[in-house]
Amino acid sequence: MFDICIIGAGASGMMAAISAADNNPDADIVIVEKNSVPGKKLSATGNGRCNLSNSSCPHHLFVLERFQKLGLFTRTDGSGRIYPYSEDAADVVRIMVSAMKKRKITVMYDTPVTGISKSGDTFNVRLRKNETSLSARNVLIAAGGKAGAQFGTTGDGAKLARSMGHTVSRLAPSLTAIETREDLKALAGVRAKCSISLYRSIQYCNDSLKSSLQDGIDSLKRSPQDGVSALKSSLTASVKRRGSAGNAEIPAPPAPLELVRKETGEIQFTPYGISGICVFNLSKYMRIPNGKTLKNGFDDYELQIDFLPEIDDVRRLIAELNPIDSSARNPKLDLLPSETASHISHCRATKESTLQTPAEKSISNRPALQTPAGKSVSNRPALQTPAEKSISNRPALQTPVGKSVSNRPALRLPAGEYVSNRPVPLTSLLKKPLADYINLRSRGDAEKVFSMLKKFSLHPSGLRGWDFAQVTAGGVLYEEIDELTMESRKIKGLFFAGEVLDYDGPCGGYNLQHAWETGIRAGEHMLRD
């Protein structure tokens, strides 16, 4: 009989085994792993760099101290993400495997667990391999979630937990890309820095409508034939009462939206929808309501993208930089250097009045030019290089499209660079494929263009799926677990750690921090009386 049986040689399982051995050097500990190698998913996390934790986690120093004792040194980036110093996930696995060998922890590979039962104080763990079983005084379920089936995480932990009488909330992929109903193939591969908000509809139903419905239902119960007429009449009357012009009938308003979560960062358009860290973080808040399926479970959600989060009044900005009739059906949408977009806000704030193209830098304030013989030319007529022709005595400068700019306010860009007074096109704010897409969807309507820059709406059709998700949403309810010891409140000697629990944090190391932390707690308490 083993003192401790740990199901799963992942992040939480290995950390629990090491912690248990450190607290109980003589304990007989076994890890049962379905894969042929330990830490298969851990080796791939963080694109192989292994984002161990985050400096924002309250107990990250507690975990880092454990790793330092094992011989793993770390580094923290500017965003608080903590990585092994080598930035190689394989090093983390190697150090943990080495630590388990030193502590003489038994590991059984290629050994899926098919069931658990308890008789008295002893657990019986059934194994698929040779249809055998093993006995243990304590069992830790650390078999992970369901995200990343290619790593062997197929929801086994949740099944075992249910078999032991625990409640498991609905499992869903989390930290994954979002699929949309809109066809975004034309934007595939385009990246954009923006803010993106997730909204959920609120079902509209006022008190008068509730009352009318109830009256109709009561009539329906008393007399089916009369009740149908009463129900129709009450609904019509209710809609009329809500009209804004006398008794004119109007349709019920669309369900209002409530903000669920807002993220800022870079998104990437894909053939199926959108991706990126900020999109992943929003995906964790998308849940399928009870009674709905994958087909219609995301109908109540809407995404709104603000491509210009630093700019509040887009209409005014466009009018200042590109004076056009805001009611025009076809505002010009051509490409300008991307540097313009990054300096737009600064340009408006400085309100400079000198405007020149990069090829028309002013030389009026330069020191007197010296000829090769050292003679000053300061009093000569303005010297003009081929790229710096003076415009001081010219008629109004004509842009490539023939627009006069002589009387327009001038705009200075930072670092002394200037742009000519030709119309500043809308696409100077966006990458060209995205600007073209917005122009196409807006059908040349300037007001729609302005609206789409700030509220580019997308409607989710689903999440990318288990093979692409980083973590699992849902799991064993924490209400049924002692959070200090990770022991079941229902069955003494049964413990849980890691992704099998109902926890899914944002990107940035929070989920691995949860795995390490729960593994340490379980390991330290499994042999305590």
Short mmCIF file of C-alpha atoms in Angstrom, two decimals:
data_model
loop_
_atom_site.label_atom_id
_atom_site.label_comp_id
_atom_site.label_asym_id
_atom_site.label_seq_id
_atom_site.Cartn_x
_atom_site.Cartn_y
_atom_site.Cartn_z
CA MET A 1 0.00 0.00 0.00
CA PHE A 2 1.20 3.49 -0.86
CA ASP A 3 0.90 6.40 1.52
CA ILE A 4 0.02 8.73 -1.34
CA CYS A 5 -1.22 8.09 -4.89
CA ILE A 6 -1.17 11.09 -7.22
CA ILE A 7 -3.11 10.85 -10.47
CA GLY A 8 -1.34 12.98 -13.07
CA ALA A 9 2.32 13.95 -13.56
CA GLY A 10 1.60 17.49 -14.65
CA ALA A 11 2.54 20.77 -12.99
CA SER A 12 0.37 20.38 -9.88
CA GLY A 13 0.93 16.62 -9.54
CA MET A 14 4.73 16.81 -9.65
CA MET A 15 4.81 19.80 -7.30
CA ALA A 16 2.52 17.99 -4.86
CA ALA A 17 4.72 14.88 -4.90
CA ILE A 18 7.88 16.91 -4.20
CA SER A 19 6.21 18.88 -1.40
CA ALA A 20 4.80 15.72 0.19
CA ALA A 21 8.21 14.04 0.10
CA ASP A 22 9.90 17.08 1.64
CA ASN A 23 7.43 17.04 4.53
CA ASN A 24 7.44 13.25 4.88
CA PRO A 25 10.82 11.85 3.73
CA ASP A 26 9.82 8.27 4.56
CA ALA A 27 6.48 8.39 2.75
CA ASP A 28 5.84 5.91 -0.05
CA ILE A 29 4.57 8.06 -2.94
CA VAL A 30 3.47 7.00 -6.42
CA ILE A 31 2.41 9.09 -9.41
CA VAL A 32 0.21 7.44 -12.03
CA GLU A 33 0.48 9.11 -15.46
CA LYS A 34 -1.42 8.20 -18.65
CA ASN A 35 1.26 9.68 -20.97
CA SER A 36 4.66 8.19 -21.67
CA VAL A 37 6.44 11.29 -20.33
CA PRO A 38 5.84 13.71 -17.44
CA GLY A 39 4.81 17.33 -17.89
CA LYS A 40 3.74 16.97 -21.51
CA LYS A 41 1.50 20.04 -21.48
CA LEU A 42 3.89 21.94 -19.22
CA SER A 43 6.66 21.52 -21.79
CA ALA A 44 4.58 23.37 -24.38
CA THR A 45 3.18 26.16 -22.23
CA GLY A 46 4.04 29.74 -23.04
CA ASN A 47 5.13 28.73 -26.55
CA GLY A 48 7.81 26.61 -24.94
CA ARG A 49 9.01 29.40 -22.65
CA CYS A 50 6.86 28.39 -19.64
CA ASN A 51 5.25 31.45 -18.08
CA LEU A 52 5.57 30.14 -14.51
CA SER A 53 3.74 32.85 -12.61
CA ASN A 54 3.05 36.56 -12.45
CA SER A 55 4.32 39.18 -10.03
CA SER A 56 0.71 40.30 -9.56
CA CYS A 57 -0.20 36.97 -7.93
CA PRO A 58 -0.39 37.40 -4.14
CA HIS A 59 1.67 34.27 -3.38
CA HIS A 60 4.11 34.24 -6.29
CA LEU A 61 7.13 34.68 -4.00
CA PHE A 62 6.06 31.59 -2.06
CA VAL A 63 6.18 29.57 -5.28
CA LEU A 64 9.42 31.13 -6.54
CA GLU A 65 11.13 30.26 -3.26
CA ARG A 66 10.23 26.61 -3.84
CA PHE A 67 11.66 26.70 -7.33
CA GLN A 68 14.85 28.35 -6.15
CA LYS A 69 15.37 25.52 -3.67
CA LEU A 70 15.01 23.09 -6.55
CA GLY A 71 17.67 24.98 -8.48
CA LEU A 72 15.45 26.87 -10.91
CA PHE A 73 16.17 30.57 -11.34
CA THR A 74 13.70 32.95 -12.91
CA ARG A 75 13.35 36.30 -14.60
CA THR A 76 10.44 38.75 -14.72
CA ASP A 77 9.54 40.80 -17.79
CA GLY A 78 8.11 44.30 -17.87
CA SER A 79 4.53 43.00 -17.73
CA GLY A 80 5.12 40.96 -14.58
CA ARG A 81 5.30 37.60 -16.35
CA ILE A 82 7.77 35.25 -14.69
CA TYR A 83 9.79 32.75 -16.74
CA PRO A 84 12.63 30.33 -16.07
CA TYR A 85 15.84 32.26 -16.61
CA SER A 86 16.64 30.14 -19.65
CA GLU A 87 13.10 30.73 -20.97
CA ASP A 88 12.92 27.02 -21.76
CA ALA A 89 9.95 25.02 -20.45
CA ALA A 90 11.94 21.79 -20.81
CA ASP A 91 14.28 22.99 -18.05
CA VAL A 92 11.35 23.23 -15.64
CA VAL A 93 10.30 19.65 -16.39
CA ARG A 94 13.87 18.35 -16.12
CA ILE A 95 14.42 19.99 -12.74
CA MET A 96 11.16 18.60 -11.35
CA VAL A 97 11.84 15.09 -12.65
CA SER A 98 15.31 15.23 -11.12
CA ALA A 99 13.82 16.34 -7.79
CA MET A 100 11.37 13.41 -7.82
CA LYS A 101 14.17 10.92 -8.50
CA LYS A 102 16.21 12.27 -5.60
CA ARG A 103 13.20 11.82 -3.34
CA LYS A 104 12.62 8.27 -4.64
CA ILE A 105 9.11 8.99 -5.86
CA THR A 106 7.70 6.18 -8.02
CA VAL A 107 6.23 7.20 -11.39
CA MET A 108 4.11 4.81 -13.47
CA TYR A 109 3.87 5.93 -17.11
CA ASP A 110 1.39 4.82 -19.79
CA THR A 111 -1.04 3.99 -17.00
CA PRO A 112 -4.52 5.55 -17.31
CA VAL A 113 -6.75 5.42 -14.22
CA THR A 114 -10.23 4.03 -14.83
CA GLY A 115 -11.79 4.48 -11.41
CA ILE A 116 -11.44 5.15 -7.68
CA SER A 117 -13.28 3.67 -4.74
CA LYS A 118 -12.83 3.78 -0.99
CA SER A 119 -13.29 1.07 1.60
CA GLY A 120 -12.72 2.13 5.19
CA ASP A 121 -9.53 4.19 5.26
CA THR A 122 -8.13 2.73 2.04
CA PHE A 123 -8.55 3.93 -1.53
CA ASN A 124 -8.55 1.48 -4.40
CA VAL A 125 -7.26 3.01 -7.65
CA ARG A 126 -8.15 0.95 -10.71
CA LEU A 127 -5.69 1.00 -13.61
CA ARG A 128 -6.32 0.21 -17.25
CA LYS A 129 -2.86 -1.30 -17.61
CA ASN A 130 -3.26 -5.07 -17.19
CA GLU A 131 -6.57 -4.30 -15.44
CA THR A 132 -4.79 -4.03 -12.12
CA SER A 133 -5.24 -1.72 -9.15
CA LEU A 134 -3.26 -0.22 -6.32
CA SER A 135 -4.10 0.81 -2.78
CA ALA A 136 -3.31 4.09 -1.03
CA ARG A 137 -4.14 5.93 2.17
CA ASN A 138 -4.49 9.26 0.34
CA VAL A 139 -5.35 10.10 -3.26
CA LEU A 140 -4.73 13.35 -5.11
CA ILE A 141 -6.59 13.95 -8.37
CA ALA A 142 -4.33 16.22 -10.43
CA ALA A 143 -5.26 14.95 -13.89
CA GLY A 144 -5.78 18.38 -15.43
CA GLY A 145 -8.77 19.63 -17.37
CA LYS A 146 -9.91 19.12 -20.92
CA ALA A 147 -7.98 21.80 -22.83
CA GLY A 148 -5.26 20.54 -25.14
CA ALA A 149 -6.34 16.99 -25.86
CA GLN A 150 -3.10 16.51 -27.79
CA PHE A 151 -1.33 16.56 -24.42
CA GLY A 152 -3.54 13.84 -22.96
CA THR A 153 -5.86 16.16 -21.04
CA THR A 154 -9.25 14.72 -21.92
CA GLY A 155 -11.31 15.48 -18.82
CA ASP A 156 -10.38 12.34 -16.88
CA GLY A 157 -10.08 14.25 -13.61
CA ALA A 158 -13.63 15.57 -13.85
CA LYS A 159 -14.97 12.06 -14.48
CA LEU A 160 -13.13 10.67 -11.46
CA ALA A 161 -14.37 13.54 -9.29
CA ARG A 162 -17.98 12.91 -10.30
CA SER A 163 -17.59 9.21 -9.58
CA MET A 164 -16.58 10.15 -6.03
CA GLY A 165 -19.69 12.27 -5.53
CA HIS A 166 -18.26 15.71 -6.27
CA THR A 167 -20.04 18.41 -8.25
CA VAL A 168 -18.31 19.45 -11.45
CA SER A 169 -19.47 22.65 -13.14
CA ARG A 170 -19.89 22.68 -16.91
CA LEU A 171 -16.53 22.42 -18.67
CA ALA A 172 -15.71 24.86 -21.47
CA PRO A 173 -12.59 25.88 -23.39
CA SER A 174 -11.03 29.07 -22.02
CA LEU A 175 -8.23 31.40 -23.09
CA THR A 176 -8.84 30.63 -26.73
CA ALA A 177 -9.67 32.42 -29.96
CA ILE A 178 -13.24 33.51 -30.69
CA GLU A 179 -15.09 32.46 -33.83
CA THR A 180 -17.46 35.00 -35.35
CA ARG A 181 -20.51 34.93 -37.60
CA GLU A 182 -18.95 37.60 -39.79
CA ASP A 183 -16.72 36.46 -42.66
CA LEU A 184 -13.27 37.87 -41.87
CA LYS A 185 -11.20 35.96 -44.42
CA ALA A 186 -10.27 39.23 -46.15
CA LEU A 187 -8.60 40.37 -42.93
CA ALA A 188 -6.82 37.11 -42.09
CA GLY A 189 -3.40 37.87 -40.68
CA VAL A 190 -4.04 41.58 -40.05
CA ARG A 191 -3.07 42.79 -36.57
CA ALA A 192 -4.48 45.85 -34.83
CA LYS A 193 -3.82 47.52 -31.49
CA CYS A 194 -7.16 48.42 -29.97
CA SER A 195 -9.51 48.05 -27.06
CA ILE A 196 -12.12 45.31 -27.30
CA SER A 197 -15.23 44.92 -25.16
CA LEU A 198 -17.46 41.92 -24.56
CA TYR A 199 -21.16 42.63 -24.11
CA ARG A 200 -24.04 40.39 -23.13
CA SER A 201 -27.70 41.16 -23.89
CA ILE A 202 -30.17 41.79 -21.09
CA GLN A 203 -33.57 40.30 -21.77
CA TYR A 204 -36.07 43.16 -21.91
CA CYS A 205 -39.30 42.74 -20.00
CA ASN A 206 -40.97 45.59 -18.06
CA ASP A 207 -43.53 45.32 -15.32
CA SER A 208 -46.52 46.10 -17.56
CA LEU A 209 -45.52 43.40 -20.03
CA LYS A 210 -45.07 40.90 -17.21
CA SER A 211 -48.48 41.80 -15.88
CA SER A 212 -50.09 41.50 -19.32
CA LEU A 213 -48.50 38.13 -19.92
CA GLN A 214 -49.66 36.87 -16.55
CA ASP A 215 -53.24 38.04 -17.22
CA GLY A 216 -53.24 36.26 -20.55
CA ILE A 217 -51.83 33.07 -19.04
CA ASP A 218 -54.46 33.12 -16.29
CA SER A 219 -57.20 33.47 -18.90
CA LEU A 220 -55.65 30.67 -20.92
CA LYS A 221 -55.84 28.37 -17.92
CA ARG A 222 -59.50 29.20 -17.31
CA SER A 223 -60.58 28.90 -20.94
CA PRO A 224 -58.16 27.87 -23.69
CA GLN A 225 -60.22 29.44 -26.49
CA ASP A 226 -60.89 32.74 -24.73
CA GLY A 227 -57.42 32.72 -23.21
CA VAL A 228 -55.66 32.85 -26.58
CA SER A 229 -57.63 35.97 -27.53
CA ALA A 230 -56.97 37.54 -24.14
CA LEU A 231 -53.25 36.82 -24.42
CA LYS A 232 -53.05 38.41 -27.89
CA SER A 233 -55.07 41.41 -26.73
CA SER A 234 -52.96 41.99 -23.63
CA LEU A 235 -49.72 41.78 -25.61
CA THR A 236 -50.98 44.26 -28.22
CA ALA A 237 -52.18 46.67 -25.53
CA SER A 238 -48.87 46.45 -23.74
CA VAL A 239 -46.93 47.27 -26.88
CA LYS A 240 -49.26 50.21 -27.62
CA ARG A 241 -48.74 51.59 -24.09
CA ARG A 242 -45.01 51.53 -24.68
CA GLY A 243 -45.34 53.55 -27.90
CA SER A 244 -43.86 57.03 -28.04
CA ALA A 245 -46.50 58.54 -30.36
CA GLY A 246 -50.01 58.11 -29.01
CA ASN A 247 -51.35 54.62 -29.56
CA ALA A 248 -49.04 53.84 -32.48
CA GLU A 249 -47.85 50.28 -32.30
CA ILE A 250 -44.07 49.87 -32.22
CA PRO A 251 -41.93 46.75 -31.95
CA ALA A 252 -40.35 45.95 -28.63
CA PRO A 253 -36.88 47.48 -28.38
CA PRO A 254 -33.86 45.21 -28.83
CA ALA A 255 -32.43 43.77 -25.67
CA PRO A 256 -29.95 46.24 -24.14
CA LEU A 257 -26.34 45.23 -23.68
CA GLU A 258 -24.34 45.09 -20.49
CA LEU A 259 -20.55 45.30 -20.45
CA VAL A 260 -18.97 42.06 -19.29
CA ARG A 261 -15.29 42.83 -19.75
CA LYS A 262 -12.98 45.22 -21.58
CA GLU A 263 -9.41 44.44 -22.66
CA THR A 264 -6.74 46.49 -24.39
CA GLY A 265 -3.97 45.07 -26.54
CA GLU A 266 -3.31 43.61 -29.97
CA ILE A 267 -5.77 41.42 -31.81
CA GLN A 268 -5.22 39.35 -34.92
CA PHE A 269 -7.91 38.67 -37.48
CA THR A 270 -8.18 35.07 -38.66
CA PRO A 271 -10.25 33.25 -41.30
CA TYR A 272 -12.64 32.14 -38.56
CA GLY A 273 -12.69 35.21 -36.27
CA ILE A 274 -10.22 36.96 -33.96
CA SER A 275 -7.30 35.91 -31.80
CA GLY A 276 -4.72 37.50 -29.50
CA ILE A 277 -4.10 37.70 -25.76
CA CYS A 278 -6.85 40.25 -25.11
CA VAL A 279 -9.28 38.03 -27.04
CA PHE A 280 -8.18 35.00 -25.01
CA ASN A 281 -8.88 36.90 -21.81
CA LEU A 282 -12.40 37.75 -22.98
CA SER A 283 -13.13 34.14 -23.92
CA LYS A 284 -13.01 33.10 -20.26
CA TYR A 285 -16.14 35.19 -19.62
CA MET A 286 -18.18 33.56 -22.38
CA ARG A 287 -20.38 30.85 -20.95
CA ILE A 288 -23.14 28.83 -22.56
CA PRO A 289 -26.34 29.32 -20.53
CA ASN A 290 -28.15 26.28 -19.23
CA GLY A 291 -30.54 24.93 -21.80
CA LYS A 292 -28.52 26.17 -24.77
CA THR A 293 -26.09 24.33 -27.00
CA LEU A 294 -22.88 25.15 -28.84
CA LYS A 295 -25.03 26.12 -31.83
CA ASN A 296 -26.95 28.93 -30.11
CA GLY A 297 -25.13 29.34 -26.81
CA PHE A 298 -23.28 32.51 -27.81
CA ASP A 299 -26.19 34.40 -29.40
CA ASP A 300 -26.44 36.75 -26.42
CA TYR A 301 -22.86 38.03 -26.79
CA GLU A 302 -21.45 40.86 -28.88
CA LEU A 303 -17.91 42.15 -29.33
CA GLN A 304 -17.16 45.81 -29.97
CA ILE A 305 -13.70 46.90 -31.11
CA ASP A 306 -12.39 50.44 -30.71
CA PHE A 307 -9.55 50.88 -33.19
CA LEU A 308 -8.76 54.37 -31.86
CA PRO A 309 -9.03 54.05 -28.06
CA GLU A 310 -6.87 57.14 -27.46
CA ILE A 311 -9.15 59.34 -29.58
CA ASP A 312 -12.62 60.25 -28.31
CA ASP A 313 -13.95 62.47 -31.10
CA VAL A 314 -13.09 60.66 -34.32
CA ARG A 315 -15.40 62.82 -36.43
CA ARG A 316 -13.64 66.01 -35.33
CA LEU A 317 -10.22 64.45 -35.85
CA ILE A 318 -11.02 63.38 -39.39
CA ALA A 319 -12.51 66.80 -40.12
CA GLU A 320 -9.33 68.51 -38.92
CA LEU A 321 -6.91 66.25 -40.74
CA ASN A 322 -8.97 65.52 -43.81
CA PRO A 323 -11.57 68.26 -44.40
CA ILE A 324 -14.40 66.46 -46.12
CA ASP A 325 -18.14 66.72 -46.09
CA SER A 326 -19.15 64.36 -43.28
CA SER A 327 -22.29 63.52 -45.25
CA ALA A 328 -20.29 62.55 -48.32
CA ARG A 329 -21.09 59.14 -49.63
CA ASN A 330 -17.54 58.34 -50.71
CA PRO A 331 -14.82 59.78 -48.45
CA LYS A 332 -11.34 59.14 -49.85
CA LEU A 333 -9.60 56.15 -48.29
CA ASP A 334 -5.97 55.90 -49.39
CA LEU A 335 -2.83 54.84 -47.59
CA LEU A 336 -0.37 57.20 -45.88
CA PRO A 337 2.77 56.34 -43.91
CA SER A 338 1.97 54.50 -40.70
CA GLU A 339 4.06 57.01 -38.72
CA THR A 340 1.23 59.49 -39.13
CA ALA A 341 -1.19 57.36 -37.12
CA SER A 342 1.12 56.96 -34.15
CA HIS A 343 1.53 60.72 -33.85
CA ILE A 344 -2.05 61.86 -34.44
CA SER A 345 -2.86 62.70 -30.82
CA HIS A 346 0.44 64.54 -30.36
CA CYS A 347 -0.15 66.56 -33.50
CA ARG A 348 -3.54 67.74 -32.30
CA ALA A 349 -2.15 68.71 -28.91
CA THR A 350 0.75 70.77 -30.27
CA LYS A 351 -1.44 72.69 -32.75
CA GLU A 352 1.63 73.71 -34.73
CA SER A 353 1.12 75.83 -37.81
CA THR A 354 3.96 74.88 -40.16
CA LEU A 355 3.31 72.16 -42.72
CA GLN A 356 5.80 70.65 -45.12
CA THR A 357 6.36 67.27 -46.68
CA PRO A 358 9.28 65.10 -45.54
CA ALA A 359 10.91 66.04 -48.86
CA GLU A 360 10.28 69.76 -48.33
CA LYS A 361 12.05 70.49 -45.05
CA SER A 362 12.45 74.19 -44.39
CA ILE A 363 16.01 75.55 -44.69
CA SER A 364 15.13 79.10 -43.66
CA ASN A 365 16.39 78.61 -40.12
CA ARG A 366 19.59 76.74 -40.95
CA PRO A 367 23.02 78.33 -40.40
CA ALA A 368 24.43 80.12 -43.45
CA LEU A 369 25.53 77.55 -45.98
CA GLN A 370 29.26 77.59 -46.77
CA THR A 371 30.55 76.89 -50.25
CA PRO A 372 33.58 74.65 -50.73
CA ALA A 373 35.69 77.86 -50.77
CA GLY A 374 34.24 78.88 -47.44
CA LYS A 375 32.15 81.75 -48.82
CA SER A 376 28.86 82.47 -47.16
CA VAL A 377 25.72 82.20 -49.23
CA SER A 378 23.42 83.51 -46.54
CA ASN A 379 22.39 86.54 -48.59
CA ARG A 380 21.92 84.68 -51.82
CA PRO A 381 18.55 83.58 -53.10
CA ALA A 382 17.35 80.44 -51.32
CA LEU A 383 19.45 77.44 -52.31
CA GLN A 384 17.32 74.57 -53.55
CA THR A 385 18.34 70.99 -53.78
CA PRO A 386 16.29 68.69 -56.04
CA ALA A 387 14.43 67.42 -52.98
CA GLU A 388 14.13 70.80 -51.25
CA LYS A 389 12.66 73.23 -53.73
CA SER A 390 11.54 76.45 -52.16
CA ILE A 391 7.86 77.14 -52.14
CA SER A 392 8.18 80.66 -50.77
CA ASN A 393 7.51 82.42 -54.09
CA ARG A 394 5.42 79.75 -55.75
CA PRO A 395 1.71 79.76 -56.36
CA ALA A 396 -0.30 77.54 -54.06
CA LEU A 397 1.25 74.08 -53.79
CA GLN A 398 -0.65 71.36 -55.59
CA THR A 399 -0.88 67.89 -54.07
CA PRO A 400 -0.69 64.71 -56.18
CA VAL A 401 -4.46 64.87 -56.53
CA GLY A 402 -4.38 68.54 -57.45
CA LYS A 403 -5.72 69.95 -54.21
CA SER A 404 -4.54 73.39 -53.20
CA VAL A 405 -3.09 73.58 -49.71
CA SER A 406 -1.85 77.16 -49.58
CA ASN A 407 -4.58 78.45 -47.29
CA ARG A 408 -5.05 75.43 -45.07
CA PRO A 409 -3.82 75.30 -41.47
CA ALA A 410 -0.50 73.54 -41.31
CA LEU A 411 0.29 70.55 -39.15
CA ARG A 412 3.65 69.74 -37.61
CA LEU A 413 4.60 66.16 -36.88
CA PRO A 414 7.09 65.32 -34.11
CA ALA A 415 10.82 65.18 -34.82
CA GLY A 416 10.58 68.07 -37.27
CA GLU A 417 8.93 66.03 -40.02
CA TYR A 418 6.10 67.52 -42.00
CA VAL A 419 3.33 66.37 -44.29
CA SER A 420 1.90 68.33 -47.16
CA ASN A 421 -1.53 69.90 -46.96
CA ARG A 422 -3.15 67.25 -49.09
CA PRO A 423 -6.22 65.54 -47.52
CA VAL A 424 -5.17 63.18 -44.74
CA PRO A 425 -6.91 59.94 -45.68
CA LEU A 426 -8.72 57.77 -43.17
CA THR A 427 -6.44 54.82 -43.71
CA SER A 428 -3.55 56.72 -42.17
CA LEU A 429 -5.20 55.55 -38.94
CA LEU A 430 -5.43 51.87 -39.91
CA LYS A 431 -3.67 49.23 -41.93
CA LYS A 432 -4.91 49.27 -45.49
CA PRO A 433 -6.72 45.88 -45.55
CA LEU A 434 -8.70 46.87 -42.46
CA ALA A 435 -9.51 50.32 -43.86
CA ASP A 436 -10.65 48.75 -47.13
CA TYR A 437 -12.83 46.31 -45.22
CA ILE A 438 -14.44 49.10 -43.19
CA ASN A 439 -15.05 51.12 -46.35
CA LEU A 440 -16.68 48.12 -47.99
CA ARG A 441 -18.93 47.40 -45.03
CA SER A 442 -19.87 51.05 -44.61
CA ARG A 443 -20.81 51.31 -48.32
CA GLY A 444 -19.13 54.69 -48.50
CA ASP A 445 -21.25 56.22 -45.72
CA ALA A 446 -18.96 58.53 -43.71
CA GLU A 447 -21.09 58.26 -40.56
CA LYS A 448 -20.84 54.49 -40.67
CA VAL A 449 -17.09 54.77 -41.13
CA PHE A 450 -16.81 56.94 -38.03
CA SER A 451 -19.00 54.54 -36.07
CA MET A 452 -17.06 51.45 -37.15
CA LEU A 453 -13.76 53.00 -36.12
CA LYS A 454 -15.03 53.19 -32.53
CA LYS A 455 -17.58 50.36 -32.44
CA PHE A 456 -16.62 47.65 -34.87
CA SER A 457 -19.20 45.00 -33.98
CA LEU A 458 -18.67 41.27 -34.23
CA HIS A 459 -21.01 38.49 -33.16
CA PRO A 460 -19.45 35.35 -31.67
CA SER A 461 -20.55 32.02 -33.06
CA GLY A 462 -18.35 29.97 -30.74
CA LEU A 463 -14.98 29.46 -29.12
CA ARG A 464 -12.09 27.95 -31.04
CA GLY A 465 -12.28 24.65 -29.19
CA TRP A 466 -10.47 22.25 -26.89
CA ASP A 467 -7.49 21.63 -29.14
CA PHE A 468 -6.66 25.35 -29.17
CA ALA A 469 -7.69 26.39 -25.64
CA GLN A 470 -5.00 27.03 -23.06
CA VAL A 471 -7.06 26.11 -20.00
CA THR A 472 -10.39 24.66 -18.93
CA ALA A 473 -13.23 26.71 -17.50
CA GLY A 474 -15.32 24.85 -14.95
CA GLY A 475 -14.36 21.90 -12.79
CA VAL A 476 -14.69 20.63 -9.23
CA LEU A 477 -16.47 23.27 -7.16
CA TYR A 478 -14.31 25.02 -4.60
CA GLU A 479 -17.26 25.01 -2.20
CA GLU A 480 -16.65 21.28 -1.78
CA ILE A 481 -12.91 21.69 -1.11
CA ASP A 482 -10.97 22.97 1.90
CA GLU A 483 -8.90 25.67 0.17
CA LEU A 484 -6.17 25.61 2.83
CA THR A 485 -5.47 21.89 2.51
CA MET A 486 -7.11 21.06 -0.87
CA GLU A 487 -8.86 18.12 0.81
CA SER A 488 -12.38 17.11 -0.11
CA ARG A 489 -15.06 18.19 2.34
CA LYS A 490 -16.96 15.03 1.39
CA ILE A 491 -14.34 12.29 1.51
CA LYS A 492 -11.43 12.29 3.94
CA GLY A 493 -8.10 11.59 2.29
CA LEU A 494 -9.21 12.69 -1.18
CA PHE A 495 -7.45 15.81 -2.51
CA PHE A 496 -7.61 17.95 -5.64
CA ALA A 497 -5.08 20.28 -7.31
CA GLY A 498 -4.57 22.15 -10.56
CA GLU A 499 -6.82 22.50 -13.57
CA VAL A 500 -9.32 19.88 -12.42
CA LEU A 501 -10.65 22.59 -10.08
CA ASP A 502 -13.15 25.28 -11.06
CA TYR A 503 -10.61 28.00 -11.76
CA ASP A 504 -9.45 29.70 -14.94
CA GLY A 505 -7.32 32.80 -14.67
CA PRO A 506 -6.25 35.24 -17.38
CA CYS A 507 -3.19 34.91 -19.58
CA GLY A 508 0.12 35.78 -18.01
CA GLY A 509 1.07 32.95 -15.64
CA TYR A 510 -1.96 32.96 -13.34
CA ASN A 511 -3.08 29.43 -14.19
CA LEU A 512 0.32 27.86 -13.60
CA GLN A 513 0.57 29.81 -10.34
CA HIS A 514 -2.71 28.19 -9.33
CA ALA A 515 -1.34 24.75 -10.26
CA TRP A 516 1.88 25.18 -8.26
CA GLU A 517 0.11 26.68 -5.27
CA THR A 518 -2.64 24.06 -4.99
CA GLY A 519 -0.08 21.30 -5.54
CA ILE A 520 2.08 22.58 -2.68
CA ARG A 521 -0.90 22.87 -0.32
CA ALA A 522 -2.09 19.35 -1.11
CA GLY A 523 1.40 17.88 -0.79
CA GLU A 524 1.97 19.48 2.59
CA HIS A 525 -1.32 18.24 4.06
CA MET A 526 -1.85 14.75 2.62
CA LEU A 527 -0.19 12.95 5.54
CA ARG A 528 -1.20 15.31 8.31
CA ASP A 529 -3.63 13.95 10.86
#
